[in-house]
Coordinates of C-alpha atoms and ligand atoms in Angstrom, one line a residue:
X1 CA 0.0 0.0 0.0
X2 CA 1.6 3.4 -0.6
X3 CA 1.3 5.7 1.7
X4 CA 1.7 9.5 0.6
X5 CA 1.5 13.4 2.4
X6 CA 0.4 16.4 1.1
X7 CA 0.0 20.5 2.7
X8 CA -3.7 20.5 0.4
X9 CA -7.0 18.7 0.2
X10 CA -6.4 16.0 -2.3
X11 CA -9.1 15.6 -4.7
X12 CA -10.2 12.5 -4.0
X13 CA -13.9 11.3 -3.4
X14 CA -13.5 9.8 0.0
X15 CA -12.3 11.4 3.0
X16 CA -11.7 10.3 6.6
X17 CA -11.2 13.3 8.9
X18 CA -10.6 12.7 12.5
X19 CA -12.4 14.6 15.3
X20 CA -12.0 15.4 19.0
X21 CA -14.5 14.1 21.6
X22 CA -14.0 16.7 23.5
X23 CA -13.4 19.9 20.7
X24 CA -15.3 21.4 17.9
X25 CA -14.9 20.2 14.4
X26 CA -11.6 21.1 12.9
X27 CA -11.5 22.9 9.5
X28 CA -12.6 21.0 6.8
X29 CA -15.6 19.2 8.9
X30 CA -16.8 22.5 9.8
X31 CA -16.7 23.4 6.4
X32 CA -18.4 19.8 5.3
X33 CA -21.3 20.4 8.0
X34 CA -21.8 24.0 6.7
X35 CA -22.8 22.6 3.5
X36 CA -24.5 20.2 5.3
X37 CA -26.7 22.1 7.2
X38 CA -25.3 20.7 10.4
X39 CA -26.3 16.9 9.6
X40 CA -22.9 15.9 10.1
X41 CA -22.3 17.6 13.8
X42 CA -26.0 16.0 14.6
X43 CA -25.2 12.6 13.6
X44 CA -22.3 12.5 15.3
X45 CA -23.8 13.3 18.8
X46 CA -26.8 11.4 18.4
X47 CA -25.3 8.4 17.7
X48 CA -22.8 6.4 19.9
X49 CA -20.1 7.4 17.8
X50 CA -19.6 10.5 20.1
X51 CA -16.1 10.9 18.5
X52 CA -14.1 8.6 20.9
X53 CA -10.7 7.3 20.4
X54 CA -11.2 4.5 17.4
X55 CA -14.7 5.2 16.7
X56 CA -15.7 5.6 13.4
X57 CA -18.9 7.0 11.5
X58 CA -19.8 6.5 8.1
X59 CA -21.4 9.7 6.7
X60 CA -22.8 9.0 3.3
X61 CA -23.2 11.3 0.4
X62 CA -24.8 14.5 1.5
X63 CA -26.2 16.9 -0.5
X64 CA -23.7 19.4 -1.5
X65 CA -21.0 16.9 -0.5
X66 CA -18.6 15.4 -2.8
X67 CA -18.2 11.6 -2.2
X68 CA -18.6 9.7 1.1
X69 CA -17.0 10.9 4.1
X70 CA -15.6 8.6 7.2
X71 CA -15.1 10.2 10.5
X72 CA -12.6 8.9 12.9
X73 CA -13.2 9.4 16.7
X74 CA -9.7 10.9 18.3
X75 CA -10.9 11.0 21.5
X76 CA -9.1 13.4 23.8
X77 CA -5.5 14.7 23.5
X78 CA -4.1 13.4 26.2
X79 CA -4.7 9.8 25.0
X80 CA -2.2 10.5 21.9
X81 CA 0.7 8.6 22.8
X82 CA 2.6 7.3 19.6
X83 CA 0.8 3.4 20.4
X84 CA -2.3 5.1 20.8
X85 CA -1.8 6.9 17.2
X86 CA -0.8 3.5 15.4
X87 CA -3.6 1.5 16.6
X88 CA -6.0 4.5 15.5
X89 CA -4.5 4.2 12.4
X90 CA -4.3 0.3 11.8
X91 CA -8.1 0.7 12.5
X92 CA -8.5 2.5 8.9
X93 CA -7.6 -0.6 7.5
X94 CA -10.3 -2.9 8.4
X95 CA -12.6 0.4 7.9
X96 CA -11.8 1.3 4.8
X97 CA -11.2 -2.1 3.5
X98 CA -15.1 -3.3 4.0
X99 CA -16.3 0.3 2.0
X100 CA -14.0 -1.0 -0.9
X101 CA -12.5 2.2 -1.6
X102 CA -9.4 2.0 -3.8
X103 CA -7.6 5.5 -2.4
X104 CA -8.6 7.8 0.7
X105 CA -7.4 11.2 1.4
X106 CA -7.1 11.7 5.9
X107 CA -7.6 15.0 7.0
X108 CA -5.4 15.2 10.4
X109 CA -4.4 18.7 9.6
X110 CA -5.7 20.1 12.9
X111 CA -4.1 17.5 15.2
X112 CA -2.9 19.3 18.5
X113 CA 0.3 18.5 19.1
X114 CA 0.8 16.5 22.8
X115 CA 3.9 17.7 25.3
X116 CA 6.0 14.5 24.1
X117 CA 5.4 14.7 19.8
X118 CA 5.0 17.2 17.7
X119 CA 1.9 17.1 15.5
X120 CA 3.8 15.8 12.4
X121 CA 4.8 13.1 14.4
X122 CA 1.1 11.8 15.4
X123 CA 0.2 12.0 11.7
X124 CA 3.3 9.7 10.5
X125 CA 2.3 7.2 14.0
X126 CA -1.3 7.3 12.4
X127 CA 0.2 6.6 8.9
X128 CA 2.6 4.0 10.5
X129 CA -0.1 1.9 12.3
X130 CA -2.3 1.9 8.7
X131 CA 0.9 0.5 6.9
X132 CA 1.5 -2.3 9.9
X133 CA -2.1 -3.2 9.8
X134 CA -2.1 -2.9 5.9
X135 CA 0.5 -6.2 5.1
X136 CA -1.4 -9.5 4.0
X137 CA -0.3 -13.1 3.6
X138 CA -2.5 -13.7 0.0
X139 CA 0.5 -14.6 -2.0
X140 CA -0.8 -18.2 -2.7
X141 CA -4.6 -17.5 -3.6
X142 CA -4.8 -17.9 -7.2
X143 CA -8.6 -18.1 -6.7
X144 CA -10.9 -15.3 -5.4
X145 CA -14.4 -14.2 -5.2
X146 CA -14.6 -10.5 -7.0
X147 CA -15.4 -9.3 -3.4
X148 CA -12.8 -11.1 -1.7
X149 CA -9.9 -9.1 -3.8
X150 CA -8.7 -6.4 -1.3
X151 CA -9.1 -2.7 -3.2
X152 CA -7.1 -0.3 -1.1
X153 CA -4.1 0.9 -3.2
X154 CA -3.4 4.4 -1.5
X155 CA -3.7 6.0 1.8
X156 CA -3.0 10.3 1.3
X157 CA -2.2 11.8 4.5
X158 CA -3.4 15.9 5.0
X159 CA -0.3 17.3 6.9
X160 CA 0.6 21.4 7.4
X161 CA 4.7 20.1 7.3
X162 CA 4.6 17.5 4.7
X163 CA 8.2 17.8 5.1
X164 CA 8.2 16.9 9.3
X165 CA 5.6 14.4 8.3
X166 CA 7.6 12.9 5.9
X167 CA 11.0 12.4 7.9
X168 CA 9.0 11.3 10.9
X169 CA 7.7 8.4 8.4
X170 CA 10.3 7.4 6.8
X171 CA 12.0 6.4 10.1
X172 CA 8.3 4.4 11.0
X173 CA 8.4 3.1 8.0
X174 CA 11.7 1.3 7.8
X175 CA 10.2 -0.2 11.2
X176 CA 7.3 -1.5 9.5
X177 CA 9.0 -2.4 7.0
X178 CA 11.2 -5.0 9.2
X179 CA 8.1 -5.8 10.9
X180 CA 6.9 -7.2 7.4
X181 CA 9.6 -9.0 6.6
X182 CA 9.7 -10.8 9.6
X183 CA 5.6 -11.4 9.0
X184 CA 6.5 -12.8 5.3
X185 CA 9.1 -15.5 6.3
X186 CA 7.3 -16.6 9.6
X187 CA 3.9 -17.0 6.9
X188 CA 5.6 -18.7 4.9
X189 CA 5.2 -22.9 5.0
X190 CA 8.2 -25.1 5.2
X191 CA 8.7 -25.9 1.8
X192 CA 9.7 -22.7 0.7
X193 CA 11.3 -21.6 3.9
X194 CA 14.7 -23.8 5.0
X195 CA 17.7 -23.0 6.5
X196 CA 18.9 -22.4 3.1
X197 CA 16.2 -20.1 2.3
X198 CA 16.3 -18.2 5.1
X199 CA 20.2 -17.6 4.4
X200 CA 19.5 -16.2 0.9
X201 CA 16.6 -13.9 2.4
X202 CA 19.6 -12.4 4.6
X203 CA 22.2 -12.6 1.7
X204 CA 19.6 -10.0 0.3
X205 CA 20.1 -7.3 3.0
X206 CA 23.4 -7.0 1.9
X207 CA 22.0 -4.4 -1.2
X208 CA 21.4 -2.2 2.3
X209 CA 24.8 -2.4 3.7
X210 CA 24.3 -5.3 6.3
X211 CA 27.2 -8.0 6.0
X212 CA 26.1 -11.4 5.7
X213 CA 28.1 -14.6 6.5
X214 CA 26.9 -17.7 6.2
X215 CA 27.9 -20.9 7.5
X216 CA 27.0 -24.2 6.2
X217 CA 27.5 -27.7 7.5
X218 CA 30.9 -28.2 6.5
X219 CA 32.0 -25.1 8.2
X220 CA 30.3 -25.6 11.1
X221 CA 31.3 -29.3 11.8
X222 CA 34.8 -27.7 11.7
X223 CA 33.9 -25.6 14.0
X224 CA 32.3 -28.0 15.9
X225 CA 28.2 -26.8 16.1
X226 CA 27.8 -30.4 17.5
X227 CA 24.7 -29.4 19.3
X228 CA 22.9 -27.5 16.6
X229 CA 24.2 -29.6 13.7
X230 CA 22.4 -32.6 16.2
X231 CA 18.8 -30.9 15.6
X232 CA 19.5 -30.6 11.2
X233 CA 20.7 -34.2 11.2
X234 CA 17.7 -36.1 10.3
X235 CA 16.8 -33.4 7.6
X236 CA 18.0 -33.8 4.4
X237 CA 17.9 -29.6 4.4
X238 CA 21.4 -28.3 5.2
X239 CA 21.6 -26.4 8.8
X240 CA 23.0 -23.1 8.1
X241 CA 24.1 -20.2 10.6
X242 CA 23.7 -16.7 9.6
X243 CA 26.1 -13.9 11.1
X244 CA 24.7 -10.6 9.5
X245 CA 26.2 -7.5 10.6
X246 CA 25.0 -3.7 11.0
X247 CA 27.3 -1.4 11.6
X248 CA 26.3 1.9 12.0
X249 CA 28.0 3.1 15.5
X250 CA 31.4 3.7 16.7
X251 CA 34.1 1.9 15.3
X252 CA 35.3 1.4 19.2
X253 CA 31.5 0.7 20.4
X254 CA 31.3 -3.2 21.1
X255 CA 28.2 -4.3 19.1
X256 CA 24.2 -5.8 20.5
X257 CA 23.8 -9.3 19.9
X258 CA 20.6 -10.6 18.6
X259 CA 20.3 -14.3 18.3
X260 CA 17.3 -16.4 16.9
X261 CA 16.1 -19.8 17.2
X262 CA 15.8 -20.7 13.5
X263 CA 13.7 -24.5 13.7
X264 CA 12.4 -24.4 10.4
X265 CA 9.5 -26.5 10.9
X266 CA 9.2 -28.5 14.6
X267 CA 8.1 -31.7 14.2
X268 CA 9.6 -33.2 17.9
X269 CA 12.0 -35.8 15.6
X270 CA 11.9 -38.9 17.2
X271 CA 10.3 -37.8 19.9
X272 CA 7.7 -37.0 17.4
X273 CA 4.6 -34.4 18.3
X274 CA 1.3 -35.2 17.8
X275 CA -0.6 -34.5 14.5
X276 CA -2.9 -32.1 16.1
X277 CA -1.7 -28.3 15.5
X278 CA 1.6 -29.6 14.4
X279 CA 0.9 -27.7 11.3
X280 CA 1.8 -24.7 14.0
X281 CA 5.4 -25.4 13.7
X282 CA 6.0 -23.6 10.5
X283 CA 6.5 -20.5 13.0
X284 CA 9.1 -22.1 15.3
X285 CA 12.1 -20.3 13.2
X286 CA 9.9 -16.4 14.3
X287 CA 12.9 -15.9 16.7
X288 CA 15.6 -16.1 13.4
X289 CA 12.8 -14.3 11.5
X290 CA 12.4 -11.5 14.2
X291 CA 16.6 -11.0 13.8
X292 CA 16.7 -10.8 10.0
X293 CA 13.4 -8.1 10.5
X294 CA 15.2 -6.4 12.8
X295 CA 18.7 -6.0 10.6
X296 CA 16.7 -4.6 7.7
X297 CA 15.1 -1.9 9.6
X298 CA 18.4 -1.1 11.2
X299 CA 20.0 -0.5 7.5
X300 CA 16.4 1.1 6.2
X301 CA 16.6 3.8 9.2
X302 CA 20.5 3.7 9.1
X303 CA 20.7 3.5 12.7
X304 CA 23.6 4.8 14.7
X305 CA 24.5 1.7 16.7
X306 CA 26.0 -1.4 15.9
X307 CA 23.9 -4.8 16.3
X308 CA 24.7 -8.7 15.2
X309 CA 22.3 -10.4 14.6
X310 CA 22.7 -14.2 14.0
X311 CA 19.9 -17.2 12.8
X312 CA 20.2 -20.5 14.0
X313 CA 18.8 -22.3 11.2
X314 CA 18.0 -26.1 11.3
X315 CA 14.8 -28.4 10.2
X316 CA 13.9 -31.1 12.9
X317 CA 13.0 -33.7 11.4
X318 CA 12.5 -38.0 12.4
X319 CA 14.3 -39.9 10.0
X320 CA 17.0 -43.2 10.2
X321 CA 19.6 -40.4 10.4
X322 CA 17.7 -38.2 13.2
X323 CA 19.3 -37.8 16.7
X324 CA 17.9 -40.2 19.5
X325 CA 17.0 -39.3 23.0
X326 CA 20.2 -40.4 25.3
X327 CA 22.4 -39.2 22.1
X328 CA 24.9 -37.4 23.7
X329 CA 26.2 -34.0 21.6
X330 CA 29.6 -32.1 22.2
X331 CA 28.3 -28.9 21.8
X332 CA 30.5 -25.5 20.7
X333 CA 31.5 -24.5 24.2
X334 CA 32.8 -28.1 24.7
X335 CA 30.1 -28.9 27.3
X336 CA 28.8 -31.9 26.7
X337 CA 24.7 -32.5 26.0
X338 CA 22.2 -35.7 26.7
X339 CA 19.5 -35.3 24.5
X340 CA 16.5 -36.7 26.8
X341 CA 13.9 -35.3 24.4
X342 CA 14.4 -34.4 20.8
X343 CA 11.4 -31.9 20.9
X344 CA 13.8 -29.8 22.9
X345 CA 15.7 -28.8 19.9
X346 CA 15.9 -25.1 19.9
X347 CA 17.7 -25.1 23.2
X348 CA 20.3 -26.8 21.2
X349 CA 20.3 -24.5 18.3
X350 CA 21.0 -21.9 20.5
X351 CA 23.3 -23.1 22.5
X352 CA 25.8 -23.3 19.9
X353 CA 24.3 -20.1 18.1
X354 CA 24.6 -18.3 21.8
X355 CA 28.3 -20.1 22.6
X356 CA 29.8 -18.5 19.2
X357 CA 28.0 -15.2 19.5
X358 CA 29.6 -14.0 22.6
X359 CA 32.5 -15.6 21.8
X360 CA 33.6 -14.2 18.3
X361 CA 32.1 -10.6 19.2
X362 CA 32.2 -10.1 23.0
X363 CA 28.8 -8.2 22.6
X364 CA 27.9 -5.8 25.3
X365 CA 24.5 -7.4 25.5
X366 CA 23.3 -10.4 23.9
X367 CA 19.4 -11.5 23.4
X368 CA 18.0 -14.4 22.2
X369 CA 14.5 -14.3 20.7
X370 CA 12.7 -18.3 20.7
X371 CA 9.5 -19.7 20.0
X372 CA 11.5 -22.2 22.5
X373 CA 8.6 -23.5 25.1
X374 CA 4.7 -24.3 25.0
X375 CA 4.8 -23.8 29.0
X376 CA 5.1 -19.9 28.1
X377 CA 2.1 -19.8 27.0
X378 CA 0.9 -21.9 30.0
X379 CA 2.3 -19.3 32.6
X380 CA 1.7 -16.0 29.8
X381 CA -0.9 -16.7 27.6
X382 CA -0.5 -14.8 24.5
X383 CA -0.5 -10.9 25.9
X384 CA 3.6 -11.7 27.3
X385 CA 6.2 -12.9 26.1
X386 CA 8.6 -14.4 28.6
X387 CA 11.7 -12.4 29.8
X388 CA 14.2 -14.2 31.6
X389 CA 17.8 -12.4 32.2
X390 CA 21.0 -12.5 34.1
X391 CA 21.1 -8.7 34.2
X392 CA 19.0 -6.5 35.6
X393 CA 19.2 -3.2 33.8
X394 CA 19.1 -5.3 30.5
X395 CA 15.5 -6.4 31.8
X396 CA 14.3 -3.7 32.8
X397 CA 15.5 -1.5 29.3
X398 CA 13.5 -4.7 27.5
X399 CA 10.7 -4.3 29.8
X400 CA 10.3 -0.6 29.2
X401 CA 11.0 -0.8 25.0
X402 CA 8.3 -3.6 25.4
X403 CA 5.5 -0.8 26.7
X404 CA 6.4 1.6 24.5
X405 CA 5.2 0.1 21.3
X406 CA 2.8 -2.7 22.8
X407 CA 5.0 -5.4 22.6
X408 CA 4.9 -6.5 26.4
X409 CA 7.3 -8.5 28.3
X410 CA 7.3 -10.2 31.6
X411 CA 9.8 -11.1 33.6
X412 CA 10.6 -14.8 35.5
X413 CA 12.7 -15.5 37.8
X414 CA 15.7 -18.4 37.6
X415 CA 18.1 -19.5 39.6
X416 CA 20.3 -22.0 41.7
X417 CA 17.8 -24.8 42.3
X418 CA 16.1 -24.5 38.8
X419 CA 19.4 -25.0 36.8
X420 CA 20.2 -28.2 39.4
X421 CA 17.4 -29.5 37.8
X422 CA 19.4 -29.9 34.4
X423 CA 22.4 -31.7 35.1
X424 CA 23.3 -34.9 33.7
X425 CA 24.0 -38.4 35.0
X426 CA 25.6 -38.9 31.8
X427 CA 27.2 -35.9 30.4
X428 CA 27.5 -32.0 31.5
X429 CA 24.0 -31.4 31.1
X430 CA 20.7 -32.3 29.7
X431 CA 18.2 -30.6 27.7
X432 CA 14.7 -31.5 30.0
X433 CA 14.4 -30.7 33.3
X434 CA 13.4 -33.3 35.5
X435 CA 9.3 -33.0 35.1
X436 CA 9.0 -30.7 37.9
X437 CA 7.4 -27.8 36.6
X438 CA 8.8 -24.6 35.3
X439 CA 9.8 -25.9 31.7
X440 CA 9.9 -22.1 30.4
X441 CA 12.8 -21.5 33.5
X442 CA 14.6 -24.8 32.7
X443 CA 14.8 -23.8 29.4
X444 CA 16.2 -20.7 30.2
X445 CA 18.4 -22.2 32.6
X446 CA 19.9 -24.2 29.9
X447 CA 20.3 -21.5 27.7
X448 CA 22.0 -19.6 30.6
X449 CA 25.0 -22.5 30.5
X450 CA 25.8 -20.9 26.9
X451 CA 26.1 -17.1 27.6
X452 CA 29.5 -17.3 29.2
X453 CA 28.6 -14.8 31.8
X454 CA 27.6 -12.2 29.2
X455 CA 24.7 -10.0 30.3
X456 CA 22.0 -11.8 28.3
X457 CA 18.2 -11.8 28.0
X458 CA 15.9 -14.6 26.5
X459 CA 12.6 -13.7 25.0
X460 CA 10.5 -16.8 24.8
X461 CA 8.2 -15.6 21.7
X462 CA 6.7 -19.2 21.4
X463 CA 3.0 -17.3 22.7
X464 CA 3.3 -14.0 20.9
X465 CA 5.0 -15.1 17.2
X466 CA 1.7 -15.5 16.0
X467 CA -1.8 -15.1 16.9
X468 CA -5.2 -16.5 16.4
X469 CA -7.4 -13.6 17.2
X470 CA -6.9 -10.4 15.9
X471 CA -4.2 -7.8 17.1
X472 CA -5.1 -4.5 16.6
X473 CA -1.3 -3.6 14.3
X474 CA -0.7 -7.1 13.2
X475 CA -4.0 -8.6 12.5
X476 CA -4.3 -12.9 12.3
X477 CA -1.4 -14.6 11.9
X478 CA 2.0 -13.9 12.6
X479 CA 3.2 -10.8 14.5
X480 CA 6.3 -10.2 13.7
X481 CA 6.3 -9.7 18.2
X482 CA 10.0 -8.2 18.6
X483 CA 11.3 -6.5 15.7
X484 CA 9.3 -3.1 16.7
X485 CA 10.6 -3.5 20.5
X486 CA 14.6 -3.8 20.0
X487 CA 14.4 -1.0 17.2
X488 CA 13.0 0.7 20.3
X489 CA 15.2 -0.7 22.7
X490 CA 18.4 0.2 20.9
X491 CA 17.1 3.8 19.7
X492 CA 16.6 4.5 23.1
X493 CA 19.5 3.4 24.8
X494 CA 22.2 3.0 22.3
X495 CA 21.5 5.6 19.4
X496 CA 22.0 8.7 21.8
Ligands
BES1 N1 8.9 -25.3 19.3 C1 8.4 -25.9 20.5 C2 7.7 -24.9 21.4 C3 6.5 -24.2 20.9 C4 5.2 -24.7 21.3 C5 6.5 -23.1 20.1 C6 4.1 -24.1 20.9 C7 5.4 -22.5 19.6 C8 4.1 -23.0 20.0 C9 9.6 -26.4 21.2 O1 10.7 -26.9 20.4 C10 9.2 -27.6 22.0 O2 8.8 -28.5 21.4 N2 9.2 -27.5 23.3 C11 8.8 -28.6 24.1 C12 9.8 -28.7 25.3 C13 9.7 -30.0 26.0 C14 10.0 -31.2 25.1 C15 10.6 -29.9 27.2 C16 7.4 -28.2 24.7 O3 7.1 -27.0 24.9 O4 6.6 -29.1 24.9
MN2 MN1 10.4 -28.9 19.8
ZN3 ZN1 10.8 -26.0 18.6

């Protein structure tokens, strides 16, 4: 969908002008319910549109009044924060969508400005929360019903500093933008997207400046990725690992590490999942897909920090050549690994992903991003995603970014008695806890064994990659949960 600005009423035949509950009509409704005799003013109070934040009120054609007009309900200034602004704007989309209308002009031009953004900031939020919403996964419908063919091409945004408005978008956009990417690759089913595919989506960022590097099994067995090359080895898809590289801060400035589970579809390998909702486990690589979203908003934006993100890519598959449970793997760090379940395969992925991250790039901070346990979901539903940390100001800068944009994170604990839970008869450690409880912490635990003392943070995604309802930015399906919250997270704290 494009998305354009101009300083003068477009001449389009539909408009959408916003309104304040509490406030007279701005400019151009006053003008509108001049010609209208007042109809428009007198619908809107006598019905329960009332002008509230999200409302929205179809006038038809009046007499005297050129094409259909929608109003949007801005409720009260105060409730303008730059979340509030993107969900009013996502809401267009559904809106204008069921009128069918092809191109809509949106009169915002009177927008008060609030103490934190300037007033051609809220427009570009509005227009950024329209673009989010506006992203579909149709790609593979050849067949459609005439009314089943989505129609909006164009949204035309009424701004008195195109220019503001513009430069405010532009760096919204290049989130979105990420945000879609991410939404594209998590959509997609597992016979287009592999390890191997997911490497030549990254190899593509390179046009924008990001450096890719890509390892492939060869590379990696001399390397020694026992542990991650244990989950690809029943696949007959080659496990890849993805180094891609962002540099736009200090030379001196040690880099962010962002690390992603990259299962490329789940099926438990031999310790095989049932058939019910396996289909699900398309989305268990979101965490790798959240990483490569997030490095191609950091080159659209050109932000001033320097981030590395790596994909763990691998396929877990059941097969004659598929790991066992009690297979013992010598993972990257040399710690040694008794696989009691093969379903708990992205701990492995990362492990070795984690090991060689802070390892070859002695990141500042390092985060992991995994669709890694169902017992999130259990403890969180799907309105959290789990944060678990060995760093304190880390979690609470995550927790914070999280609010911000709507992307909300809570924070479990872990410690001493959970991580006894994991040790091994056999080897160093083993990838199930013992079947007490708290499978989300044991995970973490594990994953704690890998981090070498960096200060790390795990985001277990598995309840907010993708969703069933409807999210107000995102829609059905997947999310892209992540990508908008570390482009917050670093702008904040690390773009200065
Ligand atoms: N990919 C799954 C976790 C998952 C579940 C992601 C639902 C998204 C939605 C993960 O690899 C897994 O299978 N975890 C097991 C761990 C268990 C074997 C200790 C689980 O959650 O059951
Ligand atoms: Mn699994
Ligand atoms: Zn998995």
């Amino acid at each position: 969908m494009k998305i354009t600005f101009t300083d003068k009423a477009p001449a389009t035949k539909f408009l959408v002008a916003g309104c304040y509950e509490d406030k007279d009509f701005g400019t151009v409704l006053s003008a509108l319910d001049k010609v209208a005799n007042g109809a428009i003013k007198a619908s809107a109070i006598n019905t329960d549109f009332k002008a509230k934040l999200e409302k929205m009120m179809r006038v038809p054609t009046l007499n005297g009044l050129d094409g259909a007009l929608l109003l949007i309900g801005l409720g009260q200034v105060k409730d303008h924060t730059g979340l509030a602004l993107e969900k009013l704007g996502a809401k267009l989309i559904p809106g204008l969508s069921c009128i069918r209308v092809k191109t809509a002009a949106i009169d915002l031009s009177d927008i008060e400005a609030t103490e934190a953004l300037s007033a051609p900031e809220m427009i570009a939020y509005v227009a950024s929360g329209a673009l989010l919403r506006s992203w579909r996964f149709d790609k593979y419908k050849t067949k459609r019903e005439p009314d089943e063919i989505p129609t909006l091409e164009e949204l035309v945004f009424v701004s008195p500093d195109v220019k503001a408005t513009q430069a405010a978008f532009d760096r919204l956009s290049a989130i979105a933008e990420g945000n879609h990417l991410t939404r594209l690759v998590v959509s997609e089913p597992p016979n287009v997207i592999y390890p191997e595919s997911m490497a030549a989506h990254a190899k593509e960022l390179a046009k924008l400046g990001v450096k890719v590097d890509v390892f492939g099994e060869k590379e990696m067995t001399k390397l020694g990725f026992g542990a991650l090359l244990g989950v690809g080895q029943g696949s007959i898809r080659e496990s890849q690992l993805v180094v891609m590289q962002w540099l736009g801060g200090n030379k001196e400035e040690k880099p962010i590490a962002v690390v992603g589970k990259g299962v490329t579809f789940d099926t438990g390998g031999i310790n095989i999942k049932p058939s019910n909702g396996m289909e699900d486990m398309k989305y268990d690589m979101a965490g790798s897909g959240v990483v490569l979203g997030l490095m191609k908003s950091l080159a659209l934006r050109k932000a001033k920090v320097n981030v590395v993100g790596v994909m763990g890519l691998a396929e877990n598959m059941p097969s004659g050549s598929a790991i066992r449970p009690s297979d013992v793997l010598t993972s990257l760090s040399g710690q040694t690994i008794e696989v009691l379940n093969t379903d708990a395969e992205g701990r492995l992925v990362l492990a070795d992903a984690l090991w060689y991250t802070q390892d070859k790039f002695k990141p500042q901070y390092i985060i992991d991003l995994a669709t890694l346990t169902g017992a999130i979901t259990v403890a969180l539903g799907y309105e959290y995603a789990g944060l678990f940390s060995n760093n304190d100001k880390l979690s609470t800068m995550l927790t914070d970014a999280g609010t911000q944009v709507g992307e909300q994170l809570w924070r479990l604990p872990m410690g001493k008695t959970y991580d006894k839970d994991i040790n091994s008869d056999v080897a160093d450690v083993k990838n199930v806890g013992s079947g007490r409880g708290a499978g989300s912490i044991t995970a973490a635990q594990f994953l704690e064994r890998f981090v070498n003392k960096t200060p790390w943070a795990h985001l277990d995604i598995a309840g907010m990659a993708w969703d069933k309802a409807d999210k107000p930015l995102t829609g059905k399906g997947a999310t892209g949960y992540g990508v908008r919250l570390l482009n917050e997270f670093l702008a904040k704290n690390f773009e200065g």
